[in-house]
Tab-separated table of C-alpha atoms and ligand atoms in Angstrom:
chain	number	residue	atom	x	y	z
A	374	UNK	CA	-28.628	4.176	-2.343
A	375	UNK	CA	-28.121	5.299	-6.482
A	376	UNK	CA	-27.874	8.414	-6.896
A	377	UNK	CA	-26.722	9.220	-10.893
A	378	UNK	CA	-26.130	7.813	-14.093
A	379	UNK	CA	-23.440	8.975	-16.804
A	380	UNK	CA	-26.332	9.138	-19.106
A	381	UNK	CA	-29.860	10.159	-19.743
A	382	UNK	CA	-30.687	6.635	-20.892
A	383	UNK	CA	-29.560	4.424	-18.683
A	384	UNK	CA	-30.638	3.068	-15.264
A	385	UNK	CA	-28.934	4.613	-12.656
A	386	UNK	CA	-25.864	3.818	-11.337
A	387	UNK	CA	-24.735	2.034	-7.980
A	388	UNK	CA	-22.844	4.747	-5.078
A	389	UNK	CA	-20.859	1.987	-5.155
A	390	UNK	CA	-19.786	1.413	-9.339
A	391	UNK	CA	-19.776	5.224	-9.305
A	392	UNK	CA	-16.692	4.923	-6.453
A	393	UNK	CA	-14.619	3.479	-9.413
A	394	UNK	CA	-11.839	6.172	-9.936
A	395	UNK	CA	-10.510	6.465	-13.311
A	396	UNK	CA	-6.529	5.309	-12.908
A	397	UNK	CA	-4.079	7.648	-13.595
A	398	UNK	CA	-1.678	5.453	-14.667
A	399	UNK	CA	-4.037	3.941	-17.690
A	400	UNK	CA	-4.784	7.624	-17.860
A	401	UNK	CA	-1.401	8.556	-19.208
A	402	UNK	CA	-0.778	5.266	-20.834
A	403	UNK	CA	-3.980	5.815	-23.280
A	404	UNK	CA	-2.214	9.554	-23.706
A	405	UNK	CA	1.116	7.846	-24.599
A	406	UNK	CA	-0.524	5.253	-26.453
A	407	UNK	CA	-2.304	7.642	-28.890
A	408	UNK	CA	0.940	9.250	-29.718
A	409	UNK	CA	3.142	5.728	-30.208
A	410	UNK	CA	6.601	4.767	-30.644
A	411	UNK	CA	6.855	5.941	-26.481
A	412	UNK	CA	9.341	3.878	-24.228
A	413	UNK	CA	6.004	2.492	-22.172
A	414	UNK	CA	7.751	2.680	-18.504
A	415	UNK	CA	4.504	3.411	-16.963
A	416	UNK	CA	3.203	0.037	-15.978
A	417	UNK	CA	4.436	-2.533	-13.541
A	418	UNK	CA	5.523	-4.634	-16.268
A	419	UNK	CA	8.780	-5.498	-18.365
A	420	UNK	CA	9.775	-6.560	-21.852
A	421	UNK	CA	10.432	-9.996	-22.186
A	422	UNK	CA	7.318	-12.564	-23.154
A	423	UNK	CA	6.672	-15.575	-20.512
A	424	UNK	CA	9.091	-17.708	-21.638
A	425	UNK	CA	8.391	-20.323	-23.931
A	426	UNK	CA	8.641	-23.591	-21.398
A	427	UNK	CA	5.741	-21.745	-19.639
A	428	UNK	CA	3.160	-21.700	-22.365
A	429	UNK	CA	4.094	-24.868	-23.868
A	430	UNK	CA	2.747	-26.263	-20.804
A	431	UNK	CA	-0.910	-24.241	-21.245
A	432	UNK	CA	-1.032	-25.180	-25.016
A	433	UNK	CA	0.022	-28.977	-24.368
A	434	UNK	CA	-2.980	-29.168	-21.414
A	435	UNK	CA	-5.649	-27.314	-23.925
A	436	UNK	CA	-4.403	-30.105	-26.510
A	437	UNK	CA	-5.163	-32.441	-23.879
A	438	UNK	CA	-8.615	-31.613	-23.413
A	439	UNK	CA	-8.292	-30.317	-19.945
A	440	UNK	CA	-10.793	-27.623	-20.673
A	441	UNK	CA	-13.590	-28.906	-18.350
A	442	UNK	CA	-14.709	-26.485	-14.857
A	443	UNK	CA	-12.142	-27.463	-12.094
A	444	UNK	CA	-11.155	-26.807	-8.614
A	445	UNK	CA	-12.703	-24.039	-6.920
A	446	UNK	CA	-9.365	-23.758	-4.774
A	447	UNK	CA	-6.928	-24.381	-7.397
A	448	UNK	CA	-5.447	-27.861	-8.726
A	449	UNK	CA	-4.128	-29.608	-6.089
A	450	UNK	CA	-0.754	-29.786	-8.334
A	451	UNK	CA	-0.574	-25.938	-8.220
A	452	UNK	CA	-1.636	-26.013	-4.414
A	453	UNK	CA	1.669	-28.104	-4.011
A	454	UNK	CA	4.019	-26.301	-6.050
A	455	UNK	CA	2.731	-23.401	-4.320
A	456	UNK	CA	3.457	-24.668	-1.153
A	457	UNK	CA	7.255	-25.849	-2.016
A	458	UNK	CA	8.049	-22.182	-3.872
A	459	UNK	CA	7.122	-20.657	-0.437
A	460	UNK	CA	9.400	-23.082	1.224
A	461	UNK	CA	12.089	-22.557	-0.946
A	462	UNK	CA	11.806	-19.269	0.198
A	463	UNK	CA	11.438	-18.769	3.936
A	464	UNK	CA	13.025	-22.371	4.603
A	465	UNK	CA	9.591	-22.841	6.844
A	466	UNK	CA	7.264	-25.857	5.999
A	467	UNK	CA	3.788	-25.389	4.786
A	468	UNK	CA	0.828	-27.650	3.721
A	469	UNK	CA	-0.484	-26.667	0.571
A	470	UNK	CA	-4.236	-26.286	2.138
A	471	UNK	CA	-2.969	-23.038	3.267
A	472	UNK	CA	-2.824	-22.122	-0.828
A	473	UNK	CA	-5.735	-20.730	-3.372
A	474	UNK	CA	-5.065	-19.561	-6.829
A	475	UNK	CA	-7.141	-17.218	-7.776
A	476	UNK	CA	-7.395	-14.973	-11.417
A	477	UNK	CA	-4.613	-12.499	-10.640
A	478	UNK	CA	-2.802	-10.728	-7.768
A	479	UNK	CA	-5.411	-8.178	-8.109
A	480	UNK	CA	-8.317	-10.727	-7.442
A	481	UNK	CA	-6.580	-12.221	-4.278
A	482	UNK	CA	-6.816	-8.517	-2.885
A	483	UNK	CA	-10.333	-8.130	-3.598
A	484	UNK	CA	-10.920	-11.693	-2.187
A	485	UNK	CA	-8.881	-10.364	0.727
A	486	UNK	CA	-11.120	-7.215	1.084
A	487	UNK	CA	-14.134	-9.409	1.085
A	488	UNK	CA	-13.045	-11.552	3.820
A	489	UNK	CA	-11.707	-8.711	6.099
A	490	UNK	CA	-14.227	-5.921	5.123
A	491	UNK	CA	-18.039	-5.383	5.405
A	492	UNK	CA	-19.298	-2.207	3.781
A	493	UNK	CA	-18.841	1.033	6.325
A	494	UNK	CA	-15.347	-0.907	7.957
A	495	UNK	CA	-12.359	0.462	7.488
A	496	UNK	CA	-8.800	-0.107	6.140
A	497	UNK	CA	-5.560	1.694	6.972
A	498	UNK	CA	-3.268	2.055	3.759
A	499	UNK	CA	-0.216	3.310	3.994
A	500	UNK	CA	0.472	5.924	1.224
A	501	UNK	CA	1.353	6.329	-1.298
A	502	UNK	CA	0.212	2.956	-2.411
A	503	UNK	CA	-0.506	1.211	-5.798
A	504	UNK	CA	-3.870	3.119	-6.668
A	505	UNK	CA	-5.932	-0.596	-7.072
A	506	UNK	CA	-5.339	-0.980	-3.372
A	507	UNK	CA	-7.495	1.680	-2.539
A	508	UNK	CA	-9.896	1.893	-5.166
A	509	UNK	CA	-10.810	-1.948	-4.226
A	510	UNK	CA	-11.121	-1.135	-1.011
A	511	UNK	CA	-13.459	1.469	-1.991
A	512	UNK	CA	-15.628	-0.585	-4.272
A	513	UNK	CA	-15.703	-2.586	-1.410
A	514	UNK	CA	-17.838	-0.202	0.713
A	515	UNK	CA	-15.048	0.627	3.243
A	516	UNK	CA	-13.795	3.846	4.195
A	517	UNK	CA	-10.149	4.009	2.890
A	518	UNK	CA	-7.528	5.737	5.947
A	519	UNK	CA	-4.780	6.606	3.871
A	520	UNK	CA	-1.928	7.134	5.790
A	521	UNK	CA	1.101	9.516	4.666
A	522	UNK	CA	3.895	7.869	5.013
A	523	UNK	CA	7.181	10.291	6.137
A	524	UNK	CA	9.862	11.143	3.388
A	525	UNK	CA	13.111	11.502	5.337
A	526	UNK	CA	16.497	11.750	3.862
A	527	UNK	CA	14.963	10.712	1.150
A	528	UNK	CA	13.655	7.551	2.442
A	529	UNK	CA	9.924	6.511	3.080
A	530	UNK	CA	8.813	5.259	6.244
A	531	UNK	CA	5.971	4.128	8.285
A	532	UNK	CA	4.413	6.784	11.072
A	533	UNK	CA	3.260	4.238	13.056
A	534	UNK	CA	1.754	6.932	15.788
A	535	UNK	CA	-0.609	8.125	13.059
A	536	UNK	CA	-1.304	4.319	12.397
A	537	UNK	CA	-2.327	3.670	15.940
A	538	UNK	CA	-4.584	6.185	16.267
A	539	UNK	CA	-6.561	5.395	12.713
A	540	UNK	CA	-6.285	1.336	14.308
A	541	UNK	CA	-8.128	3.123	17.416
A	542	UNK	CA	-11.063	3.488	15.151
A	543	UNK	CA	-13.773	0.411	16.080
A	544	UNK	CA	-14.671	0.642	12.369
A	545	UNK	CA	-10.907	-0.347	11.025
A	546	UNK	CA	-10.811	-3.972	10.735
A	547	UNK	CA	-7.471	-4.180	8.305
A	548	UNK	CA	-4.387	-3.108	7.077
A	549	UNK	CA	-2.679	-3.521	4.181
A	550	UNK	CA	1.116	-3.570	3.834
A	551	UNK	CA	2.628	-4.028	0.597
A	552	UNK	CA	6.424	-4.298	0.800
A	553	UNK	CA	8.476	-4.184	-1.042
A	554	UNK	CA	6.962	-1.403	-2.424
A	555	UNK	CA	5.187	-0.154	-5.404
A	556	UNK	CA	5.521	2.878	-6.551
A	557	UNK	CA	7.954	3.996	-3.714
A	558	UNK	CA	10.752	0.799	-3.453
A	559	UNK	CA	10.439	0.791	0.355
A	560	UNK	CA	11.057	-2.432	2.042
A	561	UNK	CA	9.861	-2.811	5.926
A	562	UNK	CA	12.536	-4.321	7.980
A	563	UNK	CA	11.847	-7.117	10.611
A	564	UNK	CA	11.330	-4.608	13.405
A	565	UNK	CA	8.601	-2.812	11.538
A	566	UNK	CA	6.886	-5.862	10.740
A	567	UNK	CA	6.908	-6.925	13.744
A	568	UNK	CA	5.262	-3.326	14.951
A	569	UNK	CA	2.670	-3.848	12.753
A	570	UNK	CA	1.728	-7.300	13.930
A	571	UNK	CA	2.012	-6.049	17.351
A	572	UNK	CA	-0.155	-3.086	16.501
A	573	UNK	CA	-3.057	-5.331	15.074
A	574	UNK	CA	-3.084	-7.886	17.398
A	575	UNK	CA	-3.843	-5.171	20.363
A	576	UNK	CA	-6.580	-3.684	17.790
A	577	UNK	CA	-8.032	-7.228	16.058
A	578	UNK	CA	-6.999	-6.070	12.741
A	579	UNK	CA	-6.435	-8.775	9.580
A	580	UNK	CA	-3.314	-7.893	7.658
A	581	UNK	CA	-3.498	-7.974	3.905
A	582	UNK	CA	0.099	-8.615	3.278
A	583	UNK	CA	1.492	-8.225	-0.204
A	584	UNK	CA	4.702	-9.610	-0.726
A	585	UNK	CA	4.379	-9.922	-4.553
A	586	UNK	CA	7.740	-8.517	-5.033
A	587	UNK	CA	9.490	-10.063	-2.570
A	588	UNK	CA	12.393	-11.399	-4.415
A	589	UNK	CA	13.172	-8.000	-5.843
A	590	UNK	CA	15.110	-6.495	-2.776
A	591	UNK	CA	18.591	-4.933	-3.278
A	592	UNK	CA	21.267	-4.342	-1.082
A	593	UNK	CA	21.267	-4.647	2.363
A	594	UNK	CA	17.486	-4.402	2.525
A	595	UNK	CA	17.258	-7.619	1.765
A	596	UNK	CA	17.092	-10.955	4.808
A	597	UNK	CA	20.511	-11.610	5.897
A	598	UNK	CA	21.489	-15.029	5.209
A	599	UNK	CA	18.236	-15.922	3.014
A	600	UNK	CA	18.640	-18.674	0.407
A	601	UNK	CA	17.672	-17.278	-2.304
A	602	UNK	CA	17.565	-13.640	-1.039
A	603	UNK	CA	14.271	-11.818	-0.509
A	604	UNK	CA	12.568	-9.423	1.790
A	605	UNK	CA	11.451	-9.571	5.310
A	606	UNK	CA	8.368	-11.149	5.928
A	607	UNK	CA	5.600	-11.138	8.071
A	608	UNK	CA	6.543	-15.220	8.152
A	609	UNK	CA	9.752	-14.372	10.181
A	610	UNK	CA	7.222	-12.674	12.795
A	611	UNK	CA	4.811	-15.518	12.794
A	612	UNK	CA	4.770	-17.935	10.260
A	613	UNK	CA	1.420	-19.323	10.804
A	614	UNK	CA	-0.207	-16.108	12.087
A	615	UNK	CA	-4.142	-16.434	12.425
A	616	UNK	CA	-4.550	-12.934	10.921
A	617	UNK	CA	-2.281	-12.673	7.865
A	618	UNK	CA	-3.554	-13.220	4.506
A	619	UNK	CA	-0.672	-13.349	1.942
A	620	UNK	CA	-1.941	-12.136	-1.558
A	621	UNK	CA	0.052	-12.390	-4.528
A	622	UNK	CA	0.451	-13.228	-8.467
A	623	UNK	CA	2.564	-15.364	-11.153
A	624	UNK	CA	2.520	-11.932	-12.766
A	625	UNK	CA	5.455	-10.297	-11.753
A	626	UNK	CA	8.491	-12.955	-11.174
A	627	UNK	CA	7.577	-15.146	-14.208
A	628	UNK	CA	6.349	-12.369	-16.934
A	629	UNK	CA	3.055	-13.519	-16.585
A	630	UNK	CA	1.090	-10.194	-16.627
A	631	UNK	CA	-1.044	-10.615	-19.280
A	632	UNK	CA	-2.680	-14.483	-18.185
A	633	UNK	CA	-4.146	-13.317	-14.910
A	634	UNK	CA	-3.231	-15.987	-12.839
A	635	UNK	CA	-2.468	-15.382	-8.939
A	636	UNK	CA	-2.791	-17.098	-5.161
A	637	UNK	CA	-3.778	-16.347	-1.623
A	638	UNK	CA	-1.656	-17.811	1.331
A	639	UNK	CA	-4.309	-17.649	4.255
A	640	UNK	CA	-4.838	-19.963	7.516
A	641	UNK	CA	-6.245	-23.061	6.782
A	642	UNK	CA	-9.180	-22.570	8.805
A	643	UNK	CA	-10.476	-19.264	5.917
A	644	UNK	CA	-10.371	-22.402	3.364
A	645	UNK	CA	-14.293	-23.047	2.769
A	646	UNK	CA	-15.121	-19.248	2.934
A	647	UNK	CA	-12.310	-18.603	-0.019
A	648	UNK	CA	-13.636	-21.601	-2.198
A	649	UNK	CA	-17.534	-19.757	-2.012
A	650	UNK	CA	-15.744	-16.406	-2.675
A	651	UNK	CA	-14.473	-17.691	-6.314
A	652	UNK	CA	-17.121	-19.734	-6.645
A	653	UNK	CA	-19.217	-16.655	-6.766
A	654	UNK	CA	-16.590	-14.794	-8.891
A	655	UNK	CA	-14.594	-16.928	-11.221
A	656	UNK	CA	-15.279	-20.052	-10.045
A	657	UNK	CA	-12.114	-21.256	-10.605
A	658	UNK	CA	-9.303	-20.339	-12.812
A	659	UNK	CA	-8.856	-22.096	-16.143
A	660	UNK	CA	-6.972	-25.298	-15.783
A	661	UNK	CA	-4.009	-24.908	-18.638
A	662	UNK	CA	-3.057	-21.823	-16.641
A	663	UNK	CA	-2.864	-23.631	-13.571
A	664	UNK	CA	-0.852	-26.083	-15.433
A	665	UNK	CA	1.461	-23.205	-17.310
A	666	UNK	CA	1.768	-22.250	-13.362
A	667	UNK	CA	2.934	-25.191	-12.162
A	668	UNK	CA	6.073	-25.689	-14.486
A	669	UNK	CA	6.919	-21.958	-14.069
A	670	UNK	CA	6.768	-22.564	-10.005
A	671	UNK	CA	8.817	-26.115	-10.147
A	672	UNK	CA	11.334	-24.878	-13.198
A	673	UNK	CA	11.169	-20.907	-13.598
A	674	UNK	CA	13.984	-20.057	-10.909
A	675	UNK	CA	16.606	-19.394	-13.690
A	676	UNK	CA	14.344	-17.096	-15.710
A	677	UNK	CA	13.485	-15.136	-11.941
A	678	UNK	CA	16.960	-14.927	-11.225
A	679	UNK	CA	17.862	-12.886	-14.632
A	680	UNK	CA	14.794	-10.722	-14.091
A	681	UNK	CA	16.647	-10.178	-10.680
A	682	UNK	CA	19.766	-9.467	-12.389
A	683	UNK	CA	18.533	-6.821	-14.817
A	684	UNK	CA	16.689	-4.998	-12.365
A	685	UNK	CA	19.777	-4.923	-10.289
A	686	UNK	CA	21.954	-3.226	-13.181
A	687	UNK	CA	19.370	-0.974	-14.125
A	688	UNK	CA	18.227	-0.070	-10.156
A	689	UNK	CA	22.252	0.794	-9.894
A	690	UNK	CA	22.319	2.392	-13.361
A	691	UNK	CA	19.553	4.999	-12.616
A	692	UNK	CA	21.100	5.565	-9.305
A	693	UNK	CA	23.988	6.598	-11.028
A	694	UNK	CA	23.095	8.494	-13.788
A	695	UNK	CA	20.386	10.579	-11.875
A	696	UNK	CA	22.713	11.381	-9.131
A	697	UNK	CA	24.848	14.620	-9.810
A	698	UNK	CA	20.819	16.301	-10.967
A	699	UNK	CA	20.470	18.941	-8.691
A	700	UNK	CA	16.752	19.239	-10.663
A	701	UNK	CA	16.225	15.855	-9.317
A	702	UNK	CA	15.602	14.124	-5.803
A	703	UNK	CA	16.212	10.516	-6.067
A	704	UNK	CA	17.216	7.651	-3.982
A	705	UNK	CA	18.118	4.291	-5.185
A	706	UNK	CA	14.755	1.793	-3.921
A	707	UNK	CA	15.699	-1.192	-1.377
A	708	UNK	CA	13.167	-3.078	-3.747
A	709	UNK	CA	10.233	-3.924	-6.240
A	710	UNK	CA	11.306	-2.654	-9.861
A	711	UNK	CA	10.501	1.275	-9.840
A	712	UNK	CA	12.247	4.803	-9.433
A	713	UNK	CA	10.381	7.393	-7.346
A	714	UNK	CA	11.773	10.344	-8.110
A	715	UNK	CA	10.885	14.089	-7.737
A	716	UNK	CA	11.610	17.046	-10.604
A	717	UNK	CA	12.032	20.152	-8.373
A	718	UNK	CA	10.440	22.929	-9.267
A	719	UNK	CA	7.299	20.586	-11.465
A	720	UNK	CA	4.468	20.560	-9.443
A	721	UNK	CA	2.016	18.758	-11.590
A	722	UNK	CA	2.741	15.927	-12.381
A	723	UNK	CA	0.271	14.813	-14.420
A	724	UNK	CA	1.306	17.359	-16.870
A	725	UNK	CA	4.788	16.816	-16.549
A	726	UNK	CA	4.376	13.187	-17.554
A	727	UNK	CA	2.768	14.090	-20.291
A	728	UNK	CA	5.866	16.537	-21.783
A	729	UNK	CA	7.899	13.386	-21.272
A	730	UNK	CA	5.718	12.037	-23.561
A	731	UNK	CA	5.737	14.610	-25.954
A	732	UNK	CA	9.297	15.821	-26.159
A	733	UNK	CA	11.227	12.889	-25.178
A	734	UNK	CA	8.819	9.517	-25.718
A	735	UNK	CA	9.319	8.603	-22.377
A	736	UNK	CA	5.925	7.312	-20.578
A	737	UNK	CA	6.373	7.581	-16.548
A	738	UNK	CA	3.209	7.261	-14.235
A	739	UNK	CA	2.474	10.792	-11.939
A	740	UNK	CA	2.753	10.771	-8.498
A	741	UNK	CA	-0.999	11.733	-8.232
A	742	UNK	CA	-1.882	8.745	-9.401
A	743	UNK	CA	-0.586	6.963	-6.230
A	744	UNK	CA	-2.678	8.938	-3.491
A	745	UNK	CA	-1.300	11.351	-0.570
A	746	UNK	CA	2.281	12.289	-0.429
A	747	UNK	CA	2.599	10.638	-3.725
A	748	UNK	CA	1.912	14.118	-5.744
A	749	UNK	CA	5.053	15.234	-6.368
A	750	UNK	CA	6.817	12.544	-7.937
A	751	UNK	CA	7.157	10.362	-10.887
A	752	UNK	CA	7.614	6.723	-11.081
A	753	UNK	CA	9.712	4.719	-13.705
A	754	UNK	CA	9.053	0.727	-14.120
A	755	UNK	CA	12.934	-0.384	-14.582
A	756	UNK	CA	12.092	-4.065	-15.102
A	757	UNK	CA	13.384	-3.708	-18.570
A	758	UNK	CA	16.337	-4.352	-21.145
A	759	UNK	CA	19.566	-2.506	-19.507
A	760	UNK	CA	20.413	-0.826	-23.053
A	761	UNK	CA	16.728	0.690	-23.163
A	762	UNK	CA	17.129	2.294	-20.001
A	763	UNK	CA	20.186	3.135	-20.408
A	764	UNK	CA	19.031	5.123	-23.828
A	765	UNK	CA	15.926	6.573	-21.084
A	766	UNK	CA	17.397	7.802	-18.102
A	767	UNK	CA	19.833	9.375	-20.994
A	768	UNK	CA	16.972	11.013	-22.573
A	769	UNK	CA	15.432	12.570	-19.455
A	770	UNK	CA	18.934	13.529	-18.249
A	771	UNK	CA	19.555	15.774	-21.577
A	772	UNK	CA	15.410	17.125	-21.097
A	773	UNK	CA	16.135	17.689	-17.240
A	774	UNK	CA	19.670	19.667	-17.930
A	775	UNK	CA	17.972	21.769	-21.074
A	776	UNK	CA	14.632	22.324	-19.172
A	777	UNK	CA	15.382	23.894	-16.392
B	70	PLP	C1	1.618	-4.020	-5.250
B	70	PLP	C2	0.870	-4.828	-6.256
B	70	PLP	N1	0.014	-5.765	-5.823
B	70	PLP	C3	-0.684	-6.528	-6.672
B	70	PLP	C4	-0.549	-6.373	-8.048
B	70	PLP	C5	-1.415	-7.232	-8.912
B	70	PLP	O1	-0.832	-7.951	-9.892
B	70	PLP	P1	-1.696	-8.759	-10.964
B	70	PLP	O2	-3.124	-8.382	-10.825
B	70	PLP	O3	-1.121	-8.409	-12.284
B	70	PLP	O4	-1.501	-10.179	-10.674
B	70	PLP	C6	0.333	-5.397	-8.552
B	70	PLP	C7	0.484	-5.167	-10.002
B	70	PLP	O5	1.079	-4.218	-10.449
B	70	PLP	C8	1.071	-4.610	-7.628
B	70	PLP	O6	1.951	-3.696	-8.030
């Protein structure tokens, strides 16, 4: 049922377009944006362009001709590099029906959503999450159970009592798990996973897993003995689980943020309801991105492994620096490329990102833009030049010791 409209002269509105919450990260990023010449940590991206070997495989295709409607499930090319990238990685083998690329990391979630969800369902979310998660869910039709997750010794975790009891629900058909993750670093170990598998096979749940930064794990939070090193996976439970989706993106890994360009792992079986689902949406994603893909799949692994390297220095740098604060409560992340971090005594944090703009051209996303038990903090993208965030955590150092 519609209930409003913004204005006077249009139609009204959809309950469900009107669900659409405004973001708070491009909230303070059109603030920061407005003033210029700000350090834009704010956004789960870094500074280097795709590198060049990547797009000189989209321009060669367009010069090709290969502009014509394609595959509905992705080029069969992509499918396999797709499949032998995942191998690399978990050393398990896979047939590349099990892969779809779809028009980002963000549409393989809503994709996901659509196959797990119908309107009035529900979806546990552990919190705080990256703010798409639930507002797709919501423009979805489902009812979102956010689920605090615990800050102990400075460490997130799951409360997986307080998951049981929202999985009790007949209306919750999913949950989402996105390690390692964003905004908070945490990376579920095997046991956990395995918990959570547990947990939804006793309930019938789907899992939405989100491994998208996966190869961004420090320390010893990463799987012992991997080759090349990542995080846990719900693979190492069950590698072929019947209720797993995988959703994830070229975004992240290969600098490809801006080309929208992503995949879905699912069972084999989900294959002809996933080909309707972007035939209805995208119907298909253009095919000299597919082959840009491709070549950043089969050749990119040296241009990962630096973006691995620089988020390691600056991940240890931060630590470091931010450390002997007493004004602030930080804990080096087990992975993805962010600092969580809390200024005592700041309570909004909306505002306070905002000063950072103002007085020190810093741009950090608030905590409130990341849901329940998210509030208090502030999170720094650290994929990024070392020397630039060096010069940053610097900055905020000199604000944080004359600001108190
Ligand atoms: C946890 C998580 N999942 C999915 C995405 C989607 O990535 P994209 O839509 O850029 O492919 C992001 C992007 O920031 C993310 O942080």
């Amino acid at each position: 049922m519609s209930t409003s409209s913004p204005t006077s002269s249009t139609p009204t509105l959809s309950d469900i377009a009107l669900r659409a919450p405004e973001s708070g990260i491009v909230d303070i990023m059109n603030y920061g944006r407005r003033k210029g010449g700000v350090m834009p940590l704010w956004a789960g991206e870094g500074d280097l362009p795709t590198p060049a070997f990547i797009g000189k495989a989209a321009t060669q295709s367009l010069a090709e001709g290969e502009t014509f409607y394609t595959w509905q499930r992705g080029l069969p090319e992509l499918r396999e590099a797709l499949a032998a990238y995942t191998q690399r990685l978990t050393g398990q083998a896979l047939e590349s029906e099990r892969f779809f690329v779809t028009g980002s990391g963000m549409q393989s979630i809503q994709i996901a959503l659509q196959i797990a969800l119908d309107p009035g369902d529900a979806i546990i979310v552990p919190s705080p999450a990256w703010p798409n998660i639930v507002a797709a869910s919501g423009l979805r039709g489902a009812d979102v159970l956010e689920i605090a997750m615990p800050f102990v010794d400075g460490r997130f975790t799951l409360d997986m009592g307080a998951i049981e009891e929202a999985a009790k629900d007949e209306k919750t058909k999913a949950i989402f798990i996105n390690s390692p993750s964003n905004p908070t670093g945490w990376v579920a170990d095997l046991e956990t996973l395995k918990a959570v598998h547990d947990l939804a096979e006793r309930h019938d749940l789907w899992i939405i897993a989100d491994e998208i930064y996966a190869r961004f794990v420090f320390g010893e939070a990463g799987l012992q003995g991997s080759n090349p090193k990542r995080a846990p996976s719900f693979k190492d439970v069950d590698p072929l689980s019947s209720r797993v989706i995988y959703v994830n993106t070229m975004s992240k890994n290969w600098a490809m943020t801006g080309w929208r360009i992503g995949w879905i792992e699912a069972p084999v079986e989900l294959g002809q309801v996933i080909e309707n689902l972007i035939q209805y949406s995208t119907s298909g994603v253009a095919a000299f991105m597919q082959r840009a893909a491709v070549v950043a799949l089969n050749e990119g692994d040296a241009f990962v492994d630096e973006q691995i390297a620089r988020a390691t220095t600056n991940r240890d740098l931060l630590a470091e620096t931010f450390a002997p604060l007493n004004r602030l409560q930080v804990s080096a992340p087990d992975g993805a490329f962010y600092l969580f971090f809390k200024v005592l005594g700041e309570t909004d944090t909306r505002q306070l990102a905002r000063t950072l703009v103002d007085e020190i051209d810093v741009g950090l996303a608030p905590g409130t833009a990341f849901g329940p038990g998210g509030e208090a903090f502030l999170r720094m993208c650290f994929a990024r030049d070392p020397e630039q965030i060096a010069e940053v955590a610097e900055r905020i150092a000199r604000w944080i010791s004359i600001s108190a």
